[in-house]
Coordinates of C-alpha atoms in Angstrom, one line a residue:
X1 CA 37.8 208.7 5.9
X2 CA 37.9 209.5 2.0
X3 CA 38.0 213.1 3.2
X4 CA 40.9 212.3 5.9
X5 CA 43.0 210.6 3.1
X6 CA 42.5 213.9 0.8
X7 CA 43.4 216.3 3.6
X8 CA 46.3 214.7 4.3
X9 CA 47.7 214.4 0.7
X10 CA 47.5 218.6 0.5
X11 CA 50.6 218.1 3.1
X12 CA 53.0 216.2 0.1
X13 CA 56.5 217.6 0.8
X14 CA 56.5 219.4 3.8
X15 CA 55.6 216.6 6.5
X16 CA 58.9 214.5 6.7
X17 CA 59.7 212.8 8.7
X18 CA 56.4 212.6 9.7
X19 CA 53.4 211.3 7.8
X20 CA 50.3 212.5 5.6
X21 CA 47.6 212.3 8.1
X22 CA 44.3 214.2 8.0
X23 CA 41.6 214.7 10.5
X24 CA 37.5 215.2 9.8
X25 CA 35.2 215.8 13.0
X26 CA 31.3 215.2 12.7
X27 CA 28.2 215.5 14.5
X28 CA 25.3 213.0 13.4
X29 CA 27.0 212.6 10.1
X30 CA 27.4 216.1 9.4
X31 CA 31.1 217.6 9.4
X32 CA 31.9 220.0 11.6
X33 CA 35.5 220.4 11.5
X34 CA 38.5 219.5 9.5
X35 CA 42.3 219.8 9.1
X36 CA 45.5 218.0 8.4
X37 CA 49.2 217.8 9.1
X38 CA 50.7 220.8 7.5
X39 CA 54.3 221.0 8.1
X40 CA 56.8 218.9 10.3
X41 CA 57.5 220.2 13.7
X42 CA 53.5 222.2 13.8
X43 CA 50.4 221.2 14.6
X44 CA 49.2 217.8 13.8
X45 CA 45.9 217.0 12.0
X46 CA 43.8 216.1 15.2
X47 CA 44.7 219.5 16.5
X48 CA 44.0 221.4 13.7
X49 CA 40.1 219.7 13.2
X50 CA 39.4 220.4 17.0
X51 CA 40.5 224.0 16.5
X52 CA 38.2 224.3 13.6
X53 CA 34.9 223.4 15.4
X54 CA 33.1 226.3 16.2
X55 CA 30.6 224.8 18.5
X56 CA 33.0 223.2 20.7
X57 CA 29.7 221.7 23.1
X58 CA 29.0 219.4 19.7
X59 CA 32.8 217.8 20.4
X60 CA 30.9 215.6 23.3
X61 CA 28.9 213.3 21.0
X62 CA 31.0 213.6 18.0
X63 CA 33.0 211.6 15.7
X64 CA 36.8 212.1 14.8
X65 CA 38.0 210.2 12.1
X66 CA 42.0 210.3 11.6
X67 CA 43.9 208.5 8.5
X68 CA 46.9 207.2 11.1
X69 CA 46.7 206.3 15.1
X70 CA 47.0 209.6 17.1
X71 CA 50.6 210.4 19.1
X72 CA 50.5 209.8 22.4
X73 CA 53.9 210.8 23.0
X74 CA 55.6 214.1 23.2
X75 CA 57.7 214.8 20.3
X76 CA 57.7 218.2 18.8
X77 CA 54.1 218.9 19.5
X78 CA 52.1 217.2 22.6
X79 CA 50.5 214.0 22.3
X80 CA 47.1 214.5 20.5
X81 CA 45.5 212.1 22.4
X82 CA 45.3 213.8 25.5
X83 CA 43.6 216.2 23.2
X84 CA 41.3 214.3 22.2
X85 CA 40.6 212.8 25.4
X86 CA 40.0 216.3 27.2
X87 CA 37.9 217.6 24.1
X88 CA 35.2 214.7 25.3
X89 CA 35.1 213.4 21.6
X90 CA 33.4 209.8 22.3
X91 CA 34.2 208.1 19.2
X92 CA 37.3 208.0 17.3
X93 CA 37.5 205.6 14.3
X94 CA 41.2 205.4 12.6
X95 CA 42.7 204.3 9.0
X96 CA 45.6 202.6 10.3
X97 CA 48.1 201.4 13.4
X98 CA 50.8 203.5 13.5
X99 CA 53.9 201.8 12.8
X100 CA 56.1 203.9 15.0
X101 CA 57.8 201.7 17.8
X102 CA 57.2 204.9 19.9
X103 CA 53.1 204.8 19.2
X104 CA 52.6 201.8 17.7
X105 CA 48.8 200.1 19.7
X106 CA 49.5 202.3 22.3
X107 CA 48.0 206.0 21.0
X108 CA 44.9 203.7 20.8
X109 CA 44.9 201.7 23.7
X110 CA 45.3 205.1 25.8
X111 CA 42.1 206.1 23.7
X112 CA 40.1 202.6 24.9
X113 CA 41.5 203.4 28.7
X114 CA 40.0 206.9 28.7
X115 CA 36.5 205.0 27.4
X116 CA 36.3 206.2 24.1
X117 CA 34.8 203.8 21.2
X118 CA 37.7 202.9 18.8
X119 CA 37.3 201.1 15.3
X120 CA 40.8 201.0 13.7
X121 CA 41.1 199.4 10.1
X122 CA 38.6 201.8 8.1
X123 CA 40.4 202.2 4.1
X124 CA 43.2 200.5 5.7
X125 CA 44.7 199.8 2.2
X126 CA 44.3 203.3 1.0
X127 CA 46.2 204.8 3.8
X128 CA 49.1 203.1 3.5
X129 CA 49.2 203.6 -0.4
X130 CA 49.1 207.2 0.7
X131 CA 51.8 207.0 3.1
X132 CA 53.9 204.0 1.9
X133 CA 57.0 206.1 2.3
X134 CA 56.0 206.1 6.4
X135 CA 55.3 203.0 6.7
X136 CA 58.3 201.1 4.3
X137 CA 61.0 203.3 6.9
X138 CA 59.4 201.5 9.9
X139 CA 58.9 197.6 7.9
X140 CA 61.4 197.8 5.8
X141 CA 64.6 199.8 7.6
X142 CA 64.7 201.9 4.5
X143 CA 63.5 204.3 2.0
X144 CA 60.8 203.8 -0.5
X145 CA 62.3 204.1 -3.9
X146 CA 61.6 205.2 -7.0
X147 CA 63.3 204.6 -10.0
X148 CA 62.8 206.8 -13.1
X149 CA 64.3 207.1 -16.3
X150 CA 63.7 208.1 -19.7
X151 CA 64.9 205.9 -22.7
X152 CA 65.1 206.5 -26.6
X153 CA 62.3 204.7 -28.6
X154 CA 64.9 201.9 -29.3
X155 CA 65.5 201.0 -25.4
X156 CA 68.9 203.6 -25.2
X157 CA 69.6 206.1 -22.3
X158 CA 72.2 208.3 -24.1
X159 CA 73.9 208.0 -27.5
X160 CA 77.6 207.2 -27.1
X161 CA 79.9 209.9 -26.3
X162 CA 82.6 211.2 -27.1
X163 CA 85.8 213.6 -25.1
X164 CA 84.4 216.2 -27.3
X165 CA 80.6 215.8 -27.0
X166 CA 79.2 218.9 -24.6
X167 CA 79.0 217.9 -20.5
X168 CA 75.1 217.9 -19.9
X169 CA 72.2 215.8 -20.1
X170 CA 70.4 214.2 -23.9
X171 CA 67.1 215.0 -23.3
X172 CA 64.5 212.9 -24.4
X173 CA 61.8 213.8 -22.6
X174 CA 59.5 217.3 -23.3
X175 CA 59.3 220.3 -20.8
X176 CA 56.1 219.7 -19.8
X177 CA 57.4 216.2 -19.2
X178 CA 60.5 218.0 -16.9
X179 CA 57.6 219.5 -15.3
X180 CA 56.2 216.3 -14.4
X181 CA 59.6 214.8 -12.9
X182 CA 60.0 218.5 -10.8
X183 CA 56.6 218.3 -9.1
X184 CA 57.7 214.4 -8.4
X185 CA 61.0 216.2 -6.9
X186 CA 59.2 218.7 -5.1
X187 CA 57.2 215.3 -3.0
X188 CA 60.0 213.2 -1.9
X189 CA 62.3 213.7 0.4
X190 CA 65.7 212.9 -1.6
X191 CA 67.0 212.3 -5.1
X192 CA 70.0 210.3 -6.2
X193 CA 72.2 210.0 -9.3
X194 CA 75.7 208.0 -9.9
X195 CA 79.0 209.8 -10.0
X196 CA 79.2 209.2 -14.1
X197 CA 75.9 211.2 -15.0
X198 CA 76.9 213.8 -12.2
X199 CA 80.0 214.0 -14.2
X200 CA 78.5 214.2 -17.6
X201 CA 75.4 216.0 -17.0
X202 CA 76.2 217.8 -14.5
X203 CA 72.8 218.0 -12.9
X204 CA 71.5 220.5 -10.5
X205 CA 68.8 217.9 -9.0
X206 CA 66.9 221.0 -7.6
X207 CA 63.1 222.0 -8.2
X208 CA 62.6 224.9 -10.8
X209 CA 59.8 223.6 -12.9
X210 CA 57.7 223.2 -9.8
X211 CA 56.8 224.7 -6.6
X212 CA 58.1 223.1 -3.3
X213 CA 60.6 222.3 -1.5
X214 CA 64.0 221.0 -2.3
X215 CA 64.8 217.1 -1.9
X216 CA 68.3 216.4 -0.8
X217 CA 70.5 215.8 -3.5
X218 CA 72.8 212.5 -3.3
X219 CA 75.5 210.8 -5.5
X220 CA 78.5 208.2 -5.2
X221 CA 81.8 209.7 -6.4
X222 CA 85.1 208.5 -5.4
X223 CA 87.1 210.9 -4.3
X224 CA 89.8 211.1 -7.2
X225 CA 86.4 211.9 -9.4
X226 CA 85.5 215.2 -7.3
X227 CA 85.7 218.4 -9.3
X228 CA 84.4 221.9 -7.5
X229 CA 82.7 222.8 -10.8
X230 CA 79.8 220.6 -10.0
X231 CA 76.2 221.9 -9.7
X232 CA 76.1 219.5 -6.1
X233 CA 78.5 221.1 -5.1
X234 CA 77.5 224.8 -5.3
X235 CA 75.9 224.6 -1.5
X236 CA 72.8 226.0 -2.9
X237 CA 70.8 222.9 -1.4
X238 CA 71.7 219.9 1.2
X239 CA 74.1 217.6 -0.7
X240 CA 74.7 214.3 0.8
X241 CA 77.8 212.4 -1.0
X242 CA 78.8 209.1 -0.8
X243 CA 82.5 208.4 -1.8
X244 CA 85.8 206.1 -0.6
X245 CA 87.8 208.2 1.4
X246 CA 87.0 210.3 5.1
X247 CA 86.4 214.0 3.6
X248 CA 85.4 216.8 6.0
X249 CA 82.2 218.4 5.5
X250 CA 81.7 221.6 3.7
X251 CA 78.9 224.0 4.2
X252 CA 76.1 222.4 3.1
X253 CA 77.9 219.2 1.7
X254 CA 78.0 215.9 3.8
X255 CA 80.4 213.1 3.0
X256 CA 79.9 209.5 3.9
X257 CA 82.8 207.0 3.7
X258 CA 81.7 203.6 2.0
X259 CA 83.4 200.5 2.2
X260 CA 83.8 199.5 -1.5
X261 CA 84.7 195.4 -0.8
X262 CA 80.9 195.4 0.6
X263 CA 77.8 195.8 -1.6
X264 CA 77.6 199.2 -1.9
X265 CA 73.0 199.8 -2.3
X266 CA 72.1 198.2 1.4
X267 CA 75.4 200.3 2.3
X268 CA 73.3 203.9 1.2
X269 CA 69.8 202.1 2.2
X270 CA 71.1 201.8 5.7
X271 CA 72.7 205.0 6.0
X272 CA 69.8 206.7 4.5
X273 CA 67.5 205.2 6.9
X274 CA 69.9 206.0 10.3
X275 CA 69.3 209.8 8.8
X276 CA 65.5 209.6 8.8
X277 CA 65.3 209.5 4.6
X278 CA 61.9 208.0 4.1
X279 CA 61.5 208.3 0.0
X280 CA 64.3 208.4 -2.6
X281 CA 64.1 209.0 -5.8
X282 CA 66.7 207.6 -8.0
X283 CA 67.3 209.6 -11.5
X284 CA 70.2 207.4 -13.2
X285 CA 72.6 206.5 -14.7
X286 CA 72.4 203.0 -15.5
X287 CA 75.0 201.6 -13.6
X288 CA 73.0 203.0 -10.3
X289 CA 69.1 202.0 -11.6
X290 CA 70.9 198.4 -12.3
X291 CA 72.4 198.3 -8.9
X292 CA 68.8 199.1 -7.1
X293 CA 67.1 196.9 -9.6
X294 CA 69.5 193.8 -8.7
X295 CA 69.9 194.4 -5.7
X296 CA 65.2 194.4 -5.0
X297 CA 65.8 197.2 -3.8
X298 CA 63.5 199.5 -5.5
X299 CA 59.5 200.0 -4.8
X300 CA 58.5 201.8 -7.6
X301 CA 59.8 202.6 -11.9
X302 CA 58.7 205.6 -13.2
X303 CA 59.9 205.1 -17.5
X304 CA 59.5 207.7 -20.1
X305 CA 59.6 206.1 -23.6
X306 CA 60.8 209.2 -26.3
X307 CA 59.7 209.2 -30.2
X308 CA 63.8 208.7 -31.2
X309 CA 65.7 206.4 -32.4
X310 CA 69.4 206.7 -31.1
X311 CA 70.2 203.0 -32.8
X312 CA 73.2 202.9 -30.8
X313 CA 74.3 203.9 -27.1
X314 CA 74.0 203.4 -23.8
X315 CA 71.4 200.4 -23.3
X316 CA 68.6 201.0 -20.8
X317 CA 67.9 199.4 -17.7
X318 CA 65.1 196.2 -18.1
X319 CA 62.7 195.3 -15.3
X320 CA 61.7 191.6 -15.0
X321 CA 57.8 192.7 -15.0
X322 CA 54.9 194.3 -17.0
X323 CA 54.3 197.5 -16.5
X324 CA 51.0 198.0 -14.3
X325 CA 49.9 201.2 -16.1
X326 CA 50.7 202.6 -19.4
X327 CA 50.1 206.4 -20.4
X328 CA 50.5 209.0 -23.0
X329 CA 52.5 211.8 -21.4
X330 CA 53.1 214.6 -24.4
X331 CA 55.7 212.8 -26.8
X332 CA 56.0 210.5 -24.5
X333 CA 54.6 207.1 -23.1
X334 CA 55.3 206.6 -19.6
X335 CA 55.1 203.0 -17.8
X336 CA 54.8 202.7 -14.3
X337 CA 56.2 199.5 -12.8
X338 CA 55.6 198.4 -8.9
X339 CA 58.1 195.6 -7.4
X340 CA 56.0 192.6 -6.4
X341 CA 59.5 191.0 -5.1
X342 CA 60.9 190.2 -8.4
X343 CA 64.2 191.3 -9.2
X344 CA 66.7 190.4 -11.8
X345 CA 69.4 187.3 -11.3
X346 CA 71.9 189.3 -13.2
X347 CA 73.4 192.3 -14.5
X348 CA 72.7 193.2 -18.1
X349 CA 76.1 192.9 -20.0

């Protein structure tokens, strides 16, 4: 199952809306085929391990193990379970339950009706760390999020600026660290920033450092705010923009009405989750990582921690927990927070 869980991890970025799941086949313990979920809409990771057994007469006392509950419906590929079922592969034993409405119990329970031995629960825990973006969509009616920011050594996002300080961003973080936050792009499915640092950073939110593929680009800007010289707006990438008024789409550019007398986070969070958006990652400014944070609705902090001292500025965001790990990153140290249901009973002044 170890090997299952490290199959399906080589398929980071390319699965969604589906999930990681990879697939190991053995024969008295030794294995004789393996493969994994390698792009959405293709073959899924069952499919793939049967194909790669050579001795396909070994498939009739062999064990498949699979990170996530085989389909059993048809969806873009057919159900793998009647696979598996005509393959004659006895024993299956399976990570997790998927939590798919469509599948959910019932991928396995057409498995147990064809008389095949199924253990479900096997690194149970370890599965759905790998795919917590899957599995919060289906719980939770939403996105997994991840918050990440980078802050002065004196707890400030930006200094203070100015009409005539340059538009674009203060960096505090290396390029190797850059680097770092690309190859995090280059995994999830979407990235967000508010309408002020898409104003005065003008960011292109895309993934240059890294190789992968581009996460849909978000941000809030009301409608008076929208200038064409924007990066998100050059319809190089999907752009998704939340704002107060009814604008047509452009190529490339989607527009979302809000209603701005109602909170505005569950607003996106619901939206994001009618359009399939399992993961988010949410990049600033502070206005937006305070909304997430006070509104609980964040899974995840990502905080770079630079060697200067900007003594005045724009204060950044504080979580009300300890950081879980802390590491060395270059100049940097970088804390990594996880939400254990704590969130903050006010908005910092």
């Amino acid at each position: 199952m170890l090997r299952c869980l490290e199959l399906a991890a080589l398929g980071k970025g390319y699965t969604y809306p589906n999930p990681l799941v990879g697939s190991v086949i053995t024969d008295h313990h030794e294995i004789i085929g393996e493969g994994y979920h390698r792009e959405y809409g293709k073959a899924h990771a069952e499919v793939n391990a049967i194909a790669s057994v050579e001795q396909r007469a070994l498939l009739a006392h062999s064990t498949l193990y699979v990170n996530l509950e085989p389909c059993c419906h048809v969806g873009k590929t057919p159900p793998c379970t009647d696979l598996i079922i005509s393959s004659g592969i006895p024993r299956i034993v399976i990570g997790s339950e998927d939590p798919n409405p469509a599948i959910s119990g019932k991928g396995i329970e057409a498995l147990k009706n064809a008389g095949c031995d199924v253990t479900v629960g096997m690194l149970e825990r370890e599965n759905r760390a790998l795919n917590r973006s899957f599995f919060t969509h289906f719980e939770k009616k939403r996105p997994f999020v991840i918050l990440k920011w980078a802050e002065s050594n004196d707890g400030f996002l930006d200094n203070i600026r100015t009409p005539d300080t340059p538009v674009g961003p203060n960096w505090i973080t290396s390029e190797l660290g850059q680097t770092l936050v690309h190859k995090w792009r280059a995994t999830e499915q979407a990235i967000m920033v508010g309408g002020h640092t898409a104003l005065l950073d003008n960011p292109a939110l895309t993934v240059r450092f890294w190789t992968g593929r581009q996460p849909l680009r978000i941000t809030i800007i009301r409608q008076k705010n929208l200038v064409k010289n924007l990066r998100l707006l050059d319809q190089q990438n999907p752009t998704l923009i939340y704002t107060d008024k009814k604008i047509l789409p452009e190529p490339g550019i989607t527009y979302v009405k809000l209603d701005y007398h109602r909170e505005i986070i569950p607003q996106i969070m619901n939206d994001l989750y009618n359009r399939e958006i399992q993961s988010l990652i949410v990049e600033g400014g502070k206005e937006l990582l305070e909304s997430f944070i006070y509104s609980g609705l964040w899974d995840e902090a990502f905080v770079f921690t630079g060697t200067q001292r900007f003594f005045d500025g724009l204060k950044a965001p504080a979580l009300d927990c300890q950081p879980d790990l802390r590491t060395q990153f270059d100049r940097c140290e970088l804390k990594h927070y996880r939400n254990n249901g704590i969130s903050t009973n006010k908005k910092q002044d």
